[in-house]
Amino acid sequence: MTTLSAADSGDLSTVRSWSDLAAHLQGIQKRSGLSLGDIQRAAKKLAASGSPYCELPTSTVSDALNGRRTIRNDLLGTLLEVLEVPSEERQKVRRAWQRLSTSVGQGPALAGHVAEATGRDLGVHPAIPLAGGFGRPTTGGGSGEFPRYVERDFDQMLREMIKKGLQEGVFVLLLGGSSCGKTRSLFEAVRALVPGSWWLAQPTTTQEIRDLVQVPTEDTVLWLDDFHQFLGADPPLRQADFKALRKAGMIIVGTVWPVHYHSRRQLDYGDTGDIYAEDRKILEASELIPVSAQLSEGELRRARALAPTDQRVATALSMVDTGFTQVLAAAPDLVHLWEVPPTPYCQAAISSAADARRLGVRVSLSTDTLATAMAGYLTRSQRASPARTWLERALAHAASPRHGEVTALIPDGDDGSAETFDDHRAAVSYRAADYLTEYIGRARRTICPPESLWQALARDLRGAEDLRRLAGAALARMRYTYAERALSRLHDEHDDSAASAELIALLRRQDRLDEALEVADVSPTCRWRRSPPTSSDGTAGMP
């Protein structure tokens, strides 16, 4: 057991190991007079402001100050801030930490330490935007670089394998589609279980993997996110390569998509021969863990428990048209697609669909409705292009899948009666994704939709409930022309007595009494118009 001597002087030239650095930090903590509990509470406040600070549980701080764990960069920065270390001494501590990080051990080429690897470095998707803006914290928690991690059902199995790998090496692959949480789960497991002093190699070519086979290193994590990109590449990988790396004690972790996994697992290749024989052997050599795109009931319960303290988790849970993990992963891309669109037509189509939902419309919009609505979102020069091309240019991006099956505009198919391809396209309707609707609603909350959208909706909506909501939205925004159109259609097409009464009141407020009387003459609620009440002497009386 290492005996630590508190180093409370400013001389850090003697620091040669993590234990030496821990002893120095222990001396700083003693000078500060702060207990481990004090440090934990202060760090929690700092972490709420986001990166680069992190929470410091008392056990973490205790291990760091007693030399039982490698000190990560974010841990060091938070600790120095909480302990209010003067700037000059802080620089000396950081120089000593940097010296240790680069000089202790001889790792693989281009490898870093596990302690220094961030989620972004390893392929975890950027965090979902918060209400206060992209990446900025707001009241409600969850203000770090990523949303709080929702424990998955397969985590125990994954972590048991990694624990085993610490002693004898392991090769683990998570099998699942895009944006189902594979990379985040690997990142959390490695960060929780693997010592920060271990090396982490993140190769980009198969040659780099082959080089590791020639000179294997102990205490190394080999990170192979999107492992399928290495299959069939040149030079080819062999099952023997992974057996050698595992035998050397490496922890090999990666992710693979089902389409690539199953294509290499099938056996019948016809005249081409078994071209995937070696790839199949490599996959068979791994410990495979399936990852579902949808959360189980247990995972949903854990997510709901985190929702009160993490706004991004709560937002993802509230979206019904896309899976929880897909919302978290794809939301930044959807926001970018709308805020910085590839074409103005893409932004116009998304804005039209989102604003329609903001006005209470629940049905998807037909292509004709969308094309009409888009006009008000485009400039005069943009409208110079033929209108029939607007939606084509918009849907090329807005309806294209991102992170699996997530799209900005979600298509609803026809009823199967379309006879031609063009008829089918015309029969498809679109609605804005839940998350994007909410985000755009916040961004445009003070902006009234353009006339073109009101015109399209008042003309094309068929359902009584949607027309009622449209009329209410128009009245609230003093768009009386469109409120009148919606109420008139409810009166004429749906025999809606409440709408008739509201239409009469609207016309009377505009001194259009003759039109109001005409509506009243055929309204079920105003039958007295056709049979005027009589007086006691039997003569017609005034209403």
PDB file of C-alpha atoms in Angstrom, residues 6 150 176 322 342 374 429 445 455 459 511 528:
ATOM      1  CA  ALA A   6       0.720  15.637   2.183  1.00  0.00           C
ATOM      2  CA  VAL A 150     -31.115   6.067 -18.485  1.00  0.00           C
ATOM      3  CA  GLY A 176     -28.755  -2.403 -32.865  1.00  0.00           C
ATOM      4  CA  THR A 322     -40.353   8.801 -32.460  1.00  0.00           C
ATOM      5  CA  PRO A 342     -30.096  23.189 -47.454  1.00  0.00           C
ATOM      6  CA  MET A 374     -45.228  27.500 -48.414  1.00  0.00           C
ATOM      7  CA  SER A 429     -49.605  13.791 -46.630  1.00  0.00           C
ATOM      8  CA  ARG A 445     -44.226  31.983 -30.463  1.00  0.00           C
ATOM      9  CA  GLN A 455     -55.728  30.399 -46.741  1.00  0.00           C
ATOM     10  CA  ARG A 459     -59.717  25.974 -47.805  1.00  0.00           C
ATOM     11  CA  ASP A 511     -72.153  45.577 -38.699  1.00  0.00           C
ATOM     12  CA  TRP A 528     -87.659  31.483 -34.686  1.00  0.00           C
TER      13      TRP A 528
END
